[in-house]
Amino acid sequence: MRPTPHKALGAGVLTAAALVALSLPVTPAAARPAGTPVAADCTPAQAVTNGGFESGTSPWTQSSSGLITSRSGQTAHGGSSYAWLDGVGSTRTDTLTQSVTIPSGCATATLSFWLHIDTDETTSSTAYDKLTAKIGSTTLATYSNLDDATGYVRKSFDVSSFAGQTVNIGFTGTEDSSLQTSFVLDDIALDTSGGTTPPPADTVRTPAAPSYTVSLSSDTGGTVWNGHESATFTNASATALSEVYLRLWDNYHGTCSAMPVTVTNVTGGTAGALSVNCTALKITLPSPLNQGQSATIGFDLGITVPSGADRFGHDGAFSFIGNALPVLAVRDGSGWHLDPYTNNGESFYSLAADFKVTLDHPSGLLVPATGTSTDTPGSSGRTVTTATATKVRDFAWAAGPFSKISGTSSAGVPVNIYSVSGISSSSAQSMLSTAKSAVDAHAARFGAYPYGELDAVIDNNYWFGGMEYPGFVLDLVSTTALTHEIGHQWWYGIVGDDEYNSPWLDEAFTDYSTDLALGKTGTGCWSGVSWASSAEKITNSMAYWDAHSSRYSTVVYGYGKCALHDLRRVLGDTAMAKLLKDYATAHWYGVSTTAEFKAAAQAATSTDLTSFWTQHRIDG
């Protein structure tokens, strides 16, 4: 997504004020001969003692007895004990600390912990109760009642800058006067090592290889759709799969009593209660699914598009239907990803899937969609659009009396521009030219565009600027914005990521790619960086940015792409181009992580990048 300037600083644009603000000087990373070990004097160690709380309370310091507990009401991540902060429903502050010594000379020091949050707060916008994680005086992250989720989620932070120091690691939970929020911690660890060994392989992501078959029919205006969806999937993990979760993302746009997306008559499993503000539906499978086994769930689906020029909304006669189809949540080494919807960016972590979607609609409506579409006559006055898409992470479509123009890029990609009323023919032609140029420019750098045709739906009323879906984008009349959204076909679409927990992996990489496509070199842009706080990092999650929304675009888009320009200057243009092309190839239809990118970048140079990552606040 590319935010509009009235909502946040334009993506990747640093103001004149920012350019003269207090800057963070860049110290060149020290070169080392190829093959020279880093930090050879480091003794690998686990710095936290009793991180699982199974050996009583020592050496932890609790603000009150009983925070470390095995009592009923919560459960441990491992073993039987855990730390339970707050959860009383009245004004309270709990703290938990331990002094640790991080061995000197260690290239890698990672603080990690497992966190479970549950709350009785009903708001979807206000952080009433908070948990702050710190090392020394540095705030690593702040979580709140807005981050409640089923089960534990693993959090990790690069704390290598504290090597050789004795510091406190601490957690502070604060609760307001009503409605409890429980912050439950377990298996806290601080692992150190000294070599340049690559990060461990990703833990298995499942359910894998999803295949969705959808059949929907619309009302006369294209704002109400009803029909059926089925999802077939395989358990790729050695851990049995007893349940799956459907994400009904667009229920964010309504209420639990008036949901725009409804799922009924579930087959292939038993539907449980909706959670995460009615955006997550648990479906318990009839029996656990072992590794390599497949299953299918099905359900009736209803979608009602609300009013508004949104990524899910209608602008008069024109409907934009993004994230409306329920998709399977991902389970990985962090457990089930049941993050909340964010309107500030994206939450949509999903695995590459196949879709066959049949849309029955009045013939007066054009229906651009993800994938390659064919139209056949339906019943009287109606058309059936069948869209087929392979290895995509989501499916979106639009419906309305659009004006349409088409063309083919020099590399042979069919491009369609759909415009709402009020968009001039010259603007539509300009966007067609931009789209053809952009898709070819990105493909030349990162790999051939694989999704058949590319549809762009243009409306200058979008409050969010632009939004990406596989083979389908929503955009204003803007050369820069459209080039950016098409760049997302690679960074999020082809090379996936956990958009909620690592938004920089798609937004910063896409803004960097946009600069390259438009011939911008980012000269001097890092010299304009001025951090708002010690907790502000390029790699922060959407939980952080939702609490600091005015800084999201500046840091993730602007500073993020400037960091990549800076990395290019360290590696050299040729090496950086090869790094990104090879990285995209290695993660084609897969999932990228910050640790994997850092490892790939380090492998591309004989310069030790440790100080580069610290200086640019790229953790993970």
XYZ file of C-alpha atoms in Angstrom, residues 46-514:
469
model
C 22.502 -18.522 26.932
C 22.480 -15.380 29.061
C 19.044 -15.718 30.674
C 18.715 -18.010 33.683
C 15.454 -19.789 34.432
C 13.800 -18.330 31.365
C 11.055 -20.946 31.495
C 10.271 -20.228 35.183
C 10.482 -23.938 36.019
C 13.085 -23.421 38.797
C 11.167 -21.066 41.046
C 11.563 -17.294 40.881
C 15.360 -16.810 41.127
C 17.082 -14.823 39.638
C 14.009 -12.882 38.483
C 12.856 -9.819 40.393
C 9.080 -9.476 40.607
C 7.241 -6.318 41.604
C 4.914 -8.535 43.633
C 4.904 -12.196 44.532
C 2.890 -14.498 42.334
C 3.759 -13.074 38.922
C 5.767 -16.230 38.279
C 3.169 -18.908 38.720
C 1.597 -22.161 37.599
C -1.909 -21.337 38.824
C -4.964 -21.958 36.694
C -6.353 -19.284 34.420
C -3.479 -19.255 31.959
C -1.231 -21.967 30.556
C 2.508 -22.222 30.010
C 4.117 -22.261 26.601
C 6.379 -25.037 27.831
C 6.509 -26.860 31.146
C 4.060 -25.779 33.824
C 5.118 -22.283 34.942
C 4.930 -18.870 33.347
C 4.881 -15.165 34.243
C 1.457 -13.518 34.350
C 1.483 -9.711 34.389
C -1.698 -7.701 35.050
C -5.049 -9.358 34.267
C -6.922 -7.977 37.280
C -9.227 -5.453 35.588
C -8.149 -2.522 37.772
C -5.300 -0.018 37.855
C -2.072 -1.986 38.204
C 1.598 -2.006 37.221
C 3.632 -5.236 37.243
C 7.349 -5.531 36.520
C 9.626 -8.494 35.920
C 13.395 -8.072 35.519
C 16.628 -10.024 35.403
C 20.214 -8.823 35.164
C 22.135 -10.544 32.367
C 25.675 -10.377 31.067
C 26.088 -10.596 27.310
C 29.515 -12.004 26.366
C 31.838 -9.568 24.623
C 32.770 -9.965 20.974
C 29.589 -11.783 20.012
C 28.347 -11.001 16.518
C 24.897 -12.307 17.345
C 22.818 -11.758 20.472
C 19.102 -12.411 20.208
C 16.575 -11.816 22.963
C 13.410 -13.830 22.443
C 10.301 -14.636 24.420
C 6.896 -16.168 23.937
C 3.978 -13.843 24.629
C 0.264 -14.503 24.986
C -2.194 -11.615 25.366
C -5.864 -11.899 26.156
C -8.182 -9.050 27.007
C -11.716 -8.122 27.921
C -11.309 -4.713 26.290
C -13.718 -4.293 23.375
C -12.022 -1.466 21.522
C -10.289 -2.014 18.192
C -8.464 1.319 18.264
C -7.334 2.316 21.785
C -4.405 0.810 23.689
C -5.672 0.958 27.268
C -3.376 -1.696 28.752
C 0.265 -2.061 27.731
C 3.329 -4.281 28.109
C 6.756 -2.780 27.467
C 9.847 -4.933 26.850
C 13.205 -3.304 27.560
C 16.904 -4.069 27.636
C 18.786 -1.572 29.737
C 17.116 1.769 29.047
C 16.195 0.795 25.487
C 12.572 -0.025 24.742
C 12.421 -2.982 22.386
C 8.663 -3.074 21.845
C 5.321 -2.138 23.345
C 2.278 -4.403 23.117
C -1.277 -3.723 24.196
C -4.822 -5.010 24.428
C -4.990 -4.431 20.655
C -2.565 -7.328 20.186
C -4.682 -10.002 21.829
C -4.553 -13.334 20.033
C -5.148 -17.012 20.552
C -2.061 -18.822 21.815
C 1.527 -17.705 22.229
C 3.517 -15.679 19.686
C 7.320 -15.641 19.642
C 8.998 -12.224 19.699
C 12.699 -11.741 18.979
C 15.111 -8.806 18.928
C 18.714 -8.247 17.894
C 20.523 -7.019 21.016
C 24.068 -7.552 19.744
C 24.868 -3.883 20.383
C 24.866 -4.737 24.128
C 27.664 -7.315 23.812
C 30.145 -7.055 26.694
C 27.623 -5.342 28.978
C 25.667 -6.344 32.048
C 22.155 -5.002 31.650
C 18.646 -5.626 32.909
C 16.053 -7.167 30.696
C 12.655 -6.121 31.896
C 8.944 -6.266 31.248
C 6.465 -3.712 32.559
C 2.724 -4.298 32.337
C 0.305 -1.450 33.022
C -3.431 -1.861 33.274
C -6.074 0.849 33.501
C -9.052 0.979 35.829
C -11.328 -1.550 34.138
C -11.529 -4.551 31.787
C -8.581 -6.891 32.285
C -5.726 -7.531 29.901
C -3.341 -10.393 30.719
C 0.243 -10.359 29.454
C 1.652 -13.891 29.791
C 5.363 -14.547 29.224
C 7.301 -17.794 28.951
C 10.545 -19.293 27.625
C 12.573 -16.081 27.702
C 16.028 -16.560 26.158
C 19.051 -14.491 25.151
C 21.183 -16.550 22.793
C 24.643 -15.410 21.742
C 27.108 -16.715 19.189
C 30.183 -15.415 17.468
C 30.391 -16.850 13.969
C 28.808 -15.881 10.675
C 26.798 -19.047 10.373
C 23.582 -18.519 8.460
C 20.321 -18.290 10.372
C 18.468 -21.521 10.966
C 16.064 -22.621 8.278
C 12.523 -21.407 8.596
C 10.240 -23.599 10.594
C 7.543 -25.275 8.538
C 4.604 -23.117 7.490
C 1.265 -24.808 7.257
C -1.459 -25.413 6.046
C 0.433 -25.582 2.770
C -0.534 -25.521 -0.911
C -4.035 -24.099 -0.387
C -6.464 -24.339 -3.302
C -9.635 -22.253 -3.217
C -12.718 -22.788 -5.367
C -15.309 -20.014 -5.167
C -18.654 -19.432 -6.856
C -20.494 -16.163 -6.157
C -23.443 -14.320 -7.624
C -24.029 -10.593 -7.212
C -27.017 -8.328 -6.891
C -27.769 -5.770 -9.619
C -25.268 -3.249 -8.247
C -22.357 -5.599 -7.531
C -22.322 -4.735 -3.822
C -23.837 -7.958 -2.439
C -22.352 -11.361 -3.299
C -23.522 -14.776 -2.156
C -22.365 -18.307 -2.878
C -19.945 -20.990 -1.772
C -16.240 -21.385 -1.132
C -14.113 -24.457 -0.497
C -10.484 -24.692 0.531
C -8.254 -27.742 0.118
C -4.923 -27.803 1.958
C -2.102 -30.077 3.122
C -0.362 -30.248 6.475
C 3.322 -29.744 5.684
C 4.422 -29.897 9.314
C 5.487 -32.904 11.378
C 3.144 -31.540 14.038
C -0.407 -32.723 13.478
C -2.964 -30.132 12.429
C -6.074 -30.329 14.596
C -7.660 -27.086 13.447
C -7.367 -24.326 10.904
C -8.348 -20.671 11.035
C -10.089 -18.657 8.360
C -9.313 -14.948 8.226
C -12.418 -12.896 7.505
C -10.391 -9.738 7.193
C -13.111 -7.387 6.007
C -15.169 -7.832 9.140
C -12.944 -5.030 10.404
C -15.133 -2.748 8.274
C -18.282 -3.685 10.163
C -19.159 -4.935 13.620
C -19.592 -8.388 15.081
C -23.332 -7.771 15.111
C -23.345 -6.575 11.492
C -20.564 -8.410 9.700
C -19.951 -7.660 6.013
C -18.468 -11.165 5.553
C -20.457 -14.148 6.813
C -19.517 -17.826 6.817
C -22.247 -20.404 7.432
C -22.940 -24.107 6.907
C -19.337 -25.211 7.354
C -18.442 -28.690 6.125
C -15.226 -30.653 6.684
C -14.878 -29.343 10.222
C -16.675 -27.720 13.131
C -16.847 -23.948 13.266
C -15.941 -22.376 16.589
C -16.363 -18.871 17.900
C -15.168 -15.860 15.957
C -12.204 -14.033 17.503
C -9.875 -11.080 16.855
C -12.824 -8.710 16.375
C -14.631 -11.356 14.313
C -11.828 -11.566 11.714
C -10.707 -15.082 12.701
C -12.852 -18.222 12.601
C -11.514 -21.425 14.118
C -12.530 -24.649 12.380
C -11.733 -27.860 14.255
C -10.975 -30.744 11.914
C -12.754 -34.100 12.389
C -9.431 -35.754 13.221
C -5.835 -34.480 13.393
C -4.206 -34.112 9.996
C -0.756 -35.710 9.935
C 2.168 -34.529 7.844
C 1.460 -34.913 4.131
C -2.260 -35.445 4.586
C -4.813 -33.193 2.912
C -8.314 -32.044 3.785
C -11.067 -29.813 2.415
C -13.405 -27.463 4.213
C -16.373 -25.764 2.605
C -18.857 -23.078 3.572
C -21.520 -20.734 2.304
C -20.273 -17.193 1.922
C -21.992 -13.827 1.985
C -20.257 -10.508 1.221
C -21.833 -7.062 1.557
C -19.636 -4.209 0.328
C -19.935 -1.069 2.482
C -20.037 2.474 1.150
C -16.708 4.251 0.752
C -13.789 4.443 -1.682
C -11.809 1.905 0.310
C -9.901 -1.244 -0.565
C -13.137 -2.903 0.563
C -15.929 -0.490 -0.259
C -17.912 1.089 -3.061
C -17.554 4.554 -4.523
C -21.035 5.050 -5.887
C -21.577 2.431 -8.587
C -17.997 1.141 -8.388
C -17.186 -1.644 -5.896
C -13.671 -2.577 -4.784
C -13.537 -6.002 -3.156
C -10.143 -6.662 -1.589
C -9.487 -9.211 1.180
C -13.138 -10.296 1.107
C -12.600 -13.996 0.399
C -11.808 -15.943 3.587
C -8.278 -17.361 3.432
C -6.376 -19.753 5.692
C -4.227 -18.337 8.468
C -0.612 -19.504 8.728
C 0.878 -21.606 11.511
C 4.663 -21.548 11.817
C 7.286 -21.602 14.542
C 5.498 -18.698 16.232
C 2.198 -20.564 16.345
C -0.972 -19.409 14.621
C -0.733 -15.930 13.146
C -3.952 -14.279 14.252
C -2.848 -10.675 14.114
C -5.475 -7.925 14.088
C -6.464 -6.009 10.958
C -4.551 -2.778 10.488
C -5.918 0.100 8.454
C -2.508 1.758 8.516
C -0.845 -0.972 6.444
C -1.377 -4.685 5.944
C -1.834 -7.756 8.144
C -2.171 -10.249 5.320
C 0.425 -12.983 5.926
C -0.580 -15.862 3.669
C 0.994 -18.651 1.639
C 0.923 -18.938 -2.143
C -2.315 -20.589 -3.264
C -4.378 -21.432 -6.324
C -7.759 -19.794 -6.898
C -10.609 -20.544 -9.272
C -13.297 -17.913 -8.759
C -16.567 -17.758 -10.680
C -18.401 -14.424 -10.478
C -21.956 -14.233 -11.834
C -22.957 -10.577 -12.333
C -25.082 -8.226 -14.445
C -23.589 -7.810 -17.906
C -23.469 -4.039 -17.454
C -20.765 -4.447 -14.815
C -17.139 -5.022 -15.733
C -15.357 -7.270 -13.240
C -11.548 -6.976 -13.226
C -9.988 -9.589 -10.970
C -6.835 -11.339 -9.826
C -5.600 -13.902 -12.356
C -6.628 -14.464 -15.946
C -10.324 -13.957 -16.641
C -12.742 -15.242 -19.257
C -16.358 -14.145 -19.711
C -19.228 -16.388 -20.770
C -22.942 -15.596 -21.071
C -25.021 -16.310 -17.975
C -28.753 -16.146 -17.509
C -30.693 -13.322 -19.100
C -28.739 -10.069 -18.844
C -25.915 -11.597 -16.839
C -22.302 -12.601 -17.445
C -20.155 -15.206 -15.714
C -16.549 -14.120 -15.206
C -14.238 -17.008 -14.365
C -10.853 -15.966 -12.960
C -8.032 -18.470 -12.515
C -4.878 -17.623 -10.589
C -1.918 -19.812 -9.642
C 0.504 -19.247 -6.763
C -1.056 -16.051 -5.474
C -1.473 -14.954 -1.850
C -4.938 -13.482 -2.131
C -7.709 -12.739 -4.568
C -9.427 -9.399 -5.219
C -11.870 -8.027 -7.714
C -13.953 -4.983 -8.550
C -17.347 -4.485 -10.148
C -18.860 -1.487 -11.868
C -19.521 0.352 -15.125
C -15.814 1.026 -15.618
C -14.197 2.475 -18.717
C -11.550 0.027 -19.917
C -8.479 0.368 -22.100
C -5.911 -2.343 -22.743
C -2.418 -2.802 -24.056
C 0.564 -5.136 -23.947
C 3.948 -4.364 -22.428
C 7.108 -4.742 -24.480
C 7.767 -8.026 -22.658
C 4.318 -9.336 -23.580
C 2.288 -8.762 -20.392
C -1.382 -7.880 -21.096
C -2.312 -4.747 -19.105
C -5.840 -3.437 -18.495
C -6.768 -0.063 -17.029
C -10.246 0.230 -15.508
C -11.324 3.786 -14.663
C -14.251 5.139 -12.676
C -16.250 8.063 -14.039
C -14.339 11.315 -13.784
C -10.987 9.891 -14.887
C -10.058 11.503 -18.204
C -9.059 9.401 -21.184
C -5.644 11.079 -21.187
C -5.110 10.087 -17.522
C -6.147 6.517 -18.300
C -3.720 6.398 -21.230
C -0.965 7.771 -19.014
C -1.622 5.061 -16.426
C -1.587 2.397 -19.143
C 1.812 3.630 -20.302
C 3.085 3.699 -16.729
C 1.819 0.188 -15.991
C 3.429 -1.283 -19.110
C 6.765 0.360 -18.309
C 6.663 -0.541 -14.621
C 5.843 -4.234 -15.034
C 8.698 -4.651 -17.487
C 11.173 -2.649 -15.391
C 10.497 -4.701 -12.262
C 10.532 -7.974 -14.210
C 13.936 -7.161 -15.700
C 15.390 -6.689 -12.220
C 13.705 -9.432 -10.219
C 12.303 -12.065 -12.586
C 9.550 -12.428 -15.178
C 6.017 -11.443 -14.176
C 4.153 -14.755 -13.694
C 0.518 -13.783 -13.229
C -0.758 -13.480 -16.805
C -2.609 -10.208 -17.151
C -2.321 -7.160 -14.903
C -5.405 -5.113 -13.985
C -5.259 -1.595 -12.488
C -8.426 0.068 -11.190
C -8.101 3.859 -11.082
C -10.093 6.154 -8.780
C -8.824 9.474 -7.425
C -11.110 9.166 -4.393
C -9.077 6.397 -2.721
C -8.112 7.767 0.700
C -5.274 5.223 1.004
C -3.469 6.142 -2.218
C -2.936 2.684 -3.658
C -3.272 -0.969 -2.726
C -1.739 -4.137 -4.108
C -3.223 -7.546 -4.784
C -1.820 -10.269 -7.038
C -2.323 -9.210 -10.649
C -4.714 -6.488 -9.511
C -4.051 -3.048 -8.028
C -6.111 -0.072 -6.891
C -4.559 3.318 -7.526
C -4.861 7.044 -7.962
C -3.717 8.770 -11.135
C -0.042 8.798 -10.132
C 3.003 7.517 -11.964
C 4.946 6.987 -8.743
C 2.092 5.309 -6.874
C 1.227 2.940 -9.729
C 4.880 1.998 -10.211
C 5.006 1.269 -6.474
C 1.868 -0.905 -6.420
C 3.078 -2.893 -9.419
C 6.403 -3.378 -7.609
C 4.412 -5.148 -4.912
C 3.746 -7.924 -7.403
C 7.288 -9.038 -6.515
C 7.665 -7.793 -2.918
C 4.662 -9.328 -1.166
C 3.172 -11.166 -4.154
C 5.955 -13.384 -5.453
C 8.334 -12.954 -2.508
C 5.976 -13.140 0.435
C 6.451 -11.951 3.994
C 4.649 -11.583 7.289
C 3.180 -8.172 6.496
C 2.021 -7.477 10.061
C 5.265 -8.322 11.854
C 7.754 -7.327 9.121
C 6.123 -4.603 6.986
C 9.476 -3.263 5.798
C 10.097 -6.442 3.777
C 7.431 -5.436 1.291
C 7.066 -1.643 1.649
C 10.741 -0.645 1.856
C 11.761 -3.115 -0.855
C 8.939 -1.906 -3.096
C 9.773 1.773 -2.598
C 13.420 0.996 -3.362
C 12.308 -0.856 -6.506
C 10.129 2.121 -7.452
